[in-house]
PDB file of C-alpha atoms and ligand atoms in Angstrom:
ATOM      1  CA  MET E   1      27.895  44.055 -33.544  1.00 77.00           C
ATOM      2  CA  LYS E   2      25.965  47.560 -33.766  1.00 90.00           C
ATOM      3  CA  LYS E   3      25.887  49.069 -30.142  1.00 94.00           C
ATOM      4  CA  LEU E   4      22.630  50.699 -28.839  1.00 96.00           C
ATOM      5  CA  HIS E   5      22.666  54.197 -27.486  1.00 98.00           C
ATOM      6  CA  VAL E   6      21.116  54.135 -24.117  1.00 98.00           C
ATOM      7  CA  SER E   7      19.747  57.340 -22.161  1.00 98.00           C
ATOM      8  CA  THR E   8      18.788  57.108 -18.512  1.00 98.00           C
ATOM      9  CA  THR E   9      18.945  58.724 -15.206  1.00 98.00           C
ATOM     10  CA  VAL E  10      21.417  57.400 -12.609  1.00 98.00           C
ATOM     11  CA  ASN E  11      21.307  58.481  -9.058  1.00 98.00           C
ATOM     12  CA  GLY E  12      19.626  61.816 -10.327  1.00 97.00           C
ATOM     13  CA  ASP E  13      21.986  62.504 -12.958  1.00 98.00           C
ATOM     14  CA  ALA E  14      21.395  62.013 -16.838  1.00 98.00           C
ATOM     15  CA  ALA E  15      23.580  59.295 -18.157  1.00 98.00           C
ATOM     16  CA  GLU E  16      24.131  57.945 -21.658  1.00 97.00           C
ATOM     17  CA  PHE E  17      26.182  55.113 -22.796  1.00 97.00           C
ATOM     18  CA  LEU E  18      26.624  52.520 -25.435  1.00 97.00           C
ATOM     19  CA  ALA E  19      25.940  48.973 -24.948  1.00 96.00           C
ATOM     20  CA  GLU E  20      25.928  45.635 -27.055  1.00 96.00           C
ATOM     21  CA  PRO E  21      22.351  44.271 -27.194  1.00 96.00           C
ATOM     22  CA  GLY E  22      23.416  41.623 -24.646  1.00 97.00           C
ATOM     23  CA  THR E  23      25.020  43.751 -22.175  1.00 98.00           C
ATOM     24  CA  THR E  24      23.668  43.658 -18.662  1.00 98.00           C
ATOM     25  CA  LEU E  25      23.010  46.712 -16.798  1.00 98.00           C
ATOM     26  CA  LEU E  26      25.299  45.557 -14.082  1.00 98.00           C
ATOM     27  CA  ASP E  27      28.222  45.653 -16.704  1.00 98.00           C
ATOM     28  CA  ALA E  28      27.012  48.771 -18.195  1.00 98.00           C
ATOM     29  CA  LEU E  29      27.209  50.674 -14.822  1.00 98.00           C
ATOM     30  CA  ARG E  30      30.452  49.122 -13.963  1.00 98.00           C
ATOM     31  CA  ASP E  31      32.285  49.178 -17.177  1.00 98.00           C
ATOM     32  CA  GLU E  32      30.530  52.184 -19.138  1.00 97.00           C
ATOM     33  CA  LEU E  33      29.779  54.460 -16.084  1.00 98.00           C
ATOM     34  CA  GLY E  34      32.508  53.367 -13.777  1.00 98.00           C
ATOM     35  CA  LEU E  35      30.095  52.835 -10.981  1.00 98.00           C
ATOM     36  CA  THR E  36      31.717  49.768  -9.552  1.00 98.00           C
ATOM     37  CA  GLY E  37      29.824  49.601  -6.082  1.00 98.00           C
ATOM     38  CA  SER E  38      27.328  47.073  -7.644  1.00 98.00           C
ATOM     39  CA  LYS E  39      29.033  43.708  -7.497  1.00 98.00           C
ATOM     40  CA  GLU E  40      28.734  40.506  -9.523  1.00 98.00           C
ATOM     41  CA  GLY E  41      28.528  37.547  -7.051  1.00 97.00           C
ATOM     42  CA  CYS E  42      26.816  35.030  -9.198  1.00 98.00           C
ATOM     43  CA  GLY E  43      25.740  36.525 -12.361  1.00 98.00           C
ATOM     44  CA  SER E  44      22.454  34.604 -12.325  1.00 98.00           C
ATOM     45  CA  GLY E  45      20.114  36.325  -9.895  1.00 98.00           C
ATOM     46  CA  ASP E  46      20.875  34.375  -6.877  1.00 98.00           C
ATOM     47  CA  CYS E  47      22.896  36.566  -4.454  1.00 98.00           C
ATOM     48  CA  GLY E  48      21.535  40.187  -4.821  1.00 98.00           C
ATOM     49  CA  ALA E  49      25.214  41.696  -4.705  1.00 98.00           C
ATOM     50  CA  CYS E  50      24.133  43.565  -7.842  1.00 98.00           C
ATOM     51  CA  SER E  51      21.222  45.183  -6.477  1.00 98.00           C
ATOM     52  CA  VAL E  52      19.922  48.284  -7.956  1.00 98.00           C
ATOM     53  CA  ILE E  53      16.617  50.273  -7.623  1.00 98.00           C
ATOM     54  CA  VAL E  54      14.939  50.949 -11.124  1.00 98.00           C
ATOM     55  CA  ASP E  55      11.868  53.294 -11.160  1.00 98.00           C
ATOM     56  CA  GLY E  56      11.420  52.528  -7.438  1.00 97.00           C
ATOM     57  CA  ARG E  57      11.703  48.689  -7.793  1.00 98.00           C
ATOM     58  CA  LEU E  58      14.390  46.541  -6.437  1.00 98.00           C
ATOM     59  CA  VAL E  59      16.333  44.665  -9.307  1.00 98.00           C
ATOM     60  CA  CYS E  60      19.042  42.301  -9.781  1.00 98.00           C
ATOM     61  CA  SER E  61      21.136  44.225 -12.351  1.00 98.00           C
ATOM     62  CA  CYS E  62      22.898  41.278 -13.589  1.00 98.00           C
ATOM     63  CA  LEU E  63      19.337  39.978 -14.787  1.00 98.00           C
ATOM     64  CA  MET E  64      18.508  43.240 -16.710  1.00 98.00           C
ATOM     65  CA  LEU E  65      19.622  44.129 -20.213  1.00 98.00           C
ATOM     66  CA  ALA E  66      21.251  47.700 -20.207  1.00 98.00           C
ATOM     67  CA  ALA E  67      19.310  48.561 -22.996  1.00 97.00           C
ATOM     68  CA  GLU E  68      16.123  48.104 -20.923  1.00 98.00           C
ATOM     69  CA  ALA E  69      17.428  51.052 -18.720  1.00 98.00           C
ATOM     70  CA  GLU E  70      16.265  53.512 -21.602  1.00 98.00           C
ATOM     71  CA  GLY E  71      14.307  56.071 -19.980  1.00 98.00           C
ATOM     72  CA  LYS E  72      14.479  54.811 -16.596  1.00 98.00           C
ATOM     73  CA  ARG E  73      15.629  56.199 -13.287  1.00 98.00           C
ATOM     74  CA  ILE E  74      18.348  53.953 -11.688  1.00 98.00           C
ATOM     75  CA  GLU E  75      19.375  54.222  -8.032  1.00 98.00           C
ATOM     76  CA  THR E  76      23.002  52.618  -7.219  1.00 98.00           C
ATOM     77  CA  ILE E  77      24.756  52.393  -3.999  1.00 98.00           C
ATOM     78  CA  GLU E  78      26.913  55.227  -5.356  1.00 98.00           C
ATOM     79  CA  GLY E  79      23.830  57.665  -4.931  1.00 98.00           C
ATOM     80  CA  LEU E  80      23.067  56.847  -1.249  1.00 98.00           C
ATOM     81  CA  ALA E  81      25.532  58.900   0.521  1.00 97.00           C
ATOM     82  CA  SER E  82      24.732  62.595  -0.016  1.00 94.00           C
ATOM     83  CA  HIS E  83      27.226  65.772   0.532  1.00 92.00           C
ATOM     84  CA  GLY E  84      29.815  63.455   1.906  1.00 92.00           C
ATOM     85  CA  GLU E  85      27.327  62.135   4.607  1.00 97.00           C
ATOM     86  CA  LEU E  86      26.550  58.535   4.799  1.00 98.00           C
ATOM     87  CA  HIS E  87      22.969  57.513   4.341  1.00 98.00           C
ATOM     88  CA  PRO E  88      21.550  56.268   7.793  1.00 98.00           C
ATOM     89  CA  ILE E  89      21.600  52.721   6.642  1.00 98.00           C
ATOM     90  CA  GLN E  90      25.223  52.765   5.641  1.00 98.00           C
ATOM     91  CA  GLN E  91      25.824  54.463   9.061  1.00 98.00           C
ATOM     92  CA  LYS E  92      24.063  51.798  10.932  1.00 98.00           C
ATOM     93  CA  PHE E  93      25.558  49.150   8.917  1.00 98.00           C
ATOM     94  CA  LEU E  94      28.991  50.694  10.013  1.00 97.00           C
ATOM     95  CA  GLU E  95      27.711  50.976  13.757  1.00 98.00           C
ATOM     96  CA  HIS E  96      26.262  47.368  14.191  1.00 97.00           C
ATOM     97  CA  ALA E  97      29.539  45.944  12.055  1.00 96.00           C
ATOM     98  CA  ALA E  98      27.136  44.508   9.769  1.00 97.00           C
ATOM     99  CA  LEU E  99      29.893  43.619   7.156  1.00 95.00           C
ATOM    100  CA  GLN E 100      33.247  41.878   7.032  1.00 95.00           C
ATOM    101  CA  CYS E 101      34.471  41.442   3.312  1.00 96.00           C
ATOM    102  CA  GLY E 102      31.685  43.829   2.133  1.00 94.00           C
ATOM    103  CA  PHE E 103      31.201  42.167  -1.353  1.00 96.00           C
ATOM    104  CA  CYS E 104      27.530  41.597  -0.356  1.00 98.00           C
ATOM    105  CA  THR E 105      27.257  45.198   1.453  1.00 98.00           C
ATOM    106  CA  PRO E 106      26.205  47.502  -1.430  1.00 98.00           C
ATOM    107  CA  GLY E 107      23.360  45.064  -2.441  1.00 98.00           C
ATOM    108  CA  LEU E 108      22.335  44.731   0.976  1.00 98.00           C
ATOM    109  CA  ILE E 109      22.100  48.224   1.588  1.00 98.00           C
ATOM    110  CA  VAL E 110      20.526  48.915  -1.580  1.00 98.00           C
ATOM    111  CA  ALA E 111      17.986  46.209  -0.877  1.00 98.00           C
ATOM    112  CA  SER E 112      17.349  47.700   2.658  1.00 98.00           C
ATOM    113  CA  LYS E 113      16.700  51.238   1.087  1.00 98.00           C
ATOM    114  CA  ALA E 114      14.298  49.617  -1.298  1.00 98.00           C
ATOM    115  CA  LEU E 115      12.658  47.918   1.699  1.00 98.00           C
ATOM    116  CA  LEU E 116      12.544  51.287   3.979  1.00 98.00           C
ATOM    117  CA  ASP E 117      11.057  53.328   0.942  1.00 97.00           C
ATOM    118  CA  ALA E 118       8.308  50.741   0.616  1.00 97.00           C
ATOM    119  CA  ASN E 119       8.089  50.071   4.412  1.00 98.00           C
ATOM    120  CA  PRO E 120       9.243  52.570   7.010  1.00 97.00           C
ATOM    121  CA  ASP E 121       8.445  50.311   9.732  1.00 98.00           C
ATOM    122  CA  PRO E 122       9.162  46.736   8.852  1.00 98.00           C
ATOM    123  CA  SER E 123       9.062  43.806  11.594  1.00 98.00           C
ATOM    124  CA  GLU E 124      12.178  41.828  11.776  1.00 98.00           C
ATOM    125  CA  GLU E 125      10.515  38.994   9.937  1.00 98.00           C
ATOM    126  CA  GLU E 126       9.481  41.294   7.087  1.00 98.00           C
ATOM    127  CA  ALA E 127      12.995  42.670   6.994  1.00 98.00           C
ATOM    128  CA  ARG E 128      14.624  39.050   6.952  1.00 98.00           C
ATOM    129  CA  TYR E 129      12.178  38.239   4.133  1.00 98.00           C
ATOM    130  CA  TRP E 130      12.711  41.165   2.125  1.00 98.00           C
ATOM    131  CA  LEU E 131      16.563  40.494   2.484  1.00 98.00           C
ATOM    132  CA  ALA E 132      16.444  36.731   1.787  1.00 97.00           C
ATOM    133  CA  GLY E 133      17.595  37.283  -1.730  1.00 97.00           C
ATOM    134  CA  ASN E 134      20.893  38.838  -0.459  1.00 98.00           C
ATOM    135  CA  LEU E 135      23.535  36.362   0.341  1.00 98.00           C
ATOM    136  CA  CYS E 136      26.387  37.103   2.667  1.00 97.00           C
ATOM    137  CA  ARG E 137      29.197  34.538   3.374  1.00 94.00           C
ATOM    138  CA  CYS E 138      30.784  36.410   6.154  1.00 94.00           C
ATOM    139  CA  THR E 139      28.680  37.998   8.833  1.00 87.00           C
ATOM    140  CA  GLY E 140      25.564  36.121   9.384  1.00 88.00           C
ATOM    141  CA  TYR E 141      22.469  38.054   9.041  1.00 95.00           C
ATOM    142  CA  ASP E 142      21.654  39.191  12.723  1.00 97.00           C
ATOM    143  CA  LYS E 143      23.763  42.189  12.544  1.00 97.00           C
ATOM    144  CA  VAL E 144      22.417  42.998   9.021  1.00 98.00           C
ATOM    145  CA  ILE E 145      18.950  42.973  10.445  1.00 98.00           C
ATOM    146  CA  ARG E 146      19.834  45.064  13.493  1.00 98.00           C
ATOM    147  CA  ALA E 147      21.349  47.687  11.323  1.00 98.00           C
ATOM    148  CA  VAL E 148      18.269  47.761   9.121  1.00 98.00           C
ATOM    149  CA  LEU E 149      15.845  48.023  12.129  1.00 98.00           C
ATOM    150  CA  ASP E 150      17.966  50.530  13.580  1.00 98.00           C
ATOM    151  CA  ALA E 151      18.290  52.712  10.430  1.00 98.00           C
ATOM    152  CA  ALA E 152      14.301  52.322  10.010  1.00 98.00           C
ATOM    153  CA  ALA E 153      13.890  53.802  13.467  1.00 98.00           C
ATOM    154  CA  GLU E 154      16.603  56.804  12.820  1.00 97.00           C
ATOM    155  CA  LEU E 155      14.774  57.486   9.515  1.00 97.00           C
ATOM    156  CA  ARG E 156      11.377  57.550  11.153  1.00 97.00           C
ATOM    157  CA  GLN E 157      12.793  59.847  13.783  1.00 95.00           C
ATOM    158  CA  GLU E 158      14.090  62.128  11.083  1.00 92.00           C
ATOM    159  CA  ARG E 159      10.801  62.426   9.356  1.00 90.00           C
ATOM    160  CA  ARG E 160       9.065  63.189  12.396  1.00 91.00           C
ATOM    161  CA  VAL E 161      11.627  66.133  13.115  1.00 88.00           C
ATOM    162  CA  ALA E 162      11.496  67.150   9.514  1.00 79.00           C
TER     163      ALA E 162
HETATM  164  S1  FES Z 201      25.345  38.943  -9.294  1.00 73.46           S
HETATM  165 FE1  FES Z 201      23.265  39.529  -9.665  1.00 73.46          FE
HETATM  166  S2  FES Z 201      22.016  38.202  -8.396  1.00 73.46           S
HETATM  167 FE2  FES Z 201      24.336  37.595  -7.814  1.00 73.46          FE
HETATM  168  S1  FES Z 202      30.442  40.758   4.203  1.00 73.46           S
HETATM  169 FE1  FES Z 202      31.432  39.337   3.078  1.00 73.46          FE
HETATM  170  S2  FES Z 202      29.736  38.378   1.805  1.00 73.46           S
HETATM  171 FE2  FES Z 202      28.898  39.669   3.216  1.00 73.46          FE
END
């Protein structure tokens, strides 16, 4: 089948790849661009392990066609750390031990970034509601929520100082 040529921006860099019409964005990220941080948990939009941010919106990349990424701006877990420094959300997940096997973790962190981009000061209830689509079999969710609220506080502090 004829492959489609897709031009997009991934984590701030121009990216191009070829994809079959039915290829998902998740498979293109992993197999064509080598960005294997986004995971396939369910492949059906139920677990959030494949979460990415597309033009500022949180998306399950297993449900989006790669061809739909044409001209879009995509953020993946690989884009969060900068110059060897973990993003505050990543750092807080470590500090709060908010992961065990880690399979859900990239999706949880990307979803948390989308939350804090949209709402820098979420309540616990808002954070739990936002992350309800990200399933974790290992940790329970309390440590995750504590990490996200702590990261939110740190990011607000950073903004005040800047
Ligand atoms: S792999 Fe996409 S939601 Fe589970
Ligand atoms: S840490 Fe294992 S699924 Fe979440």
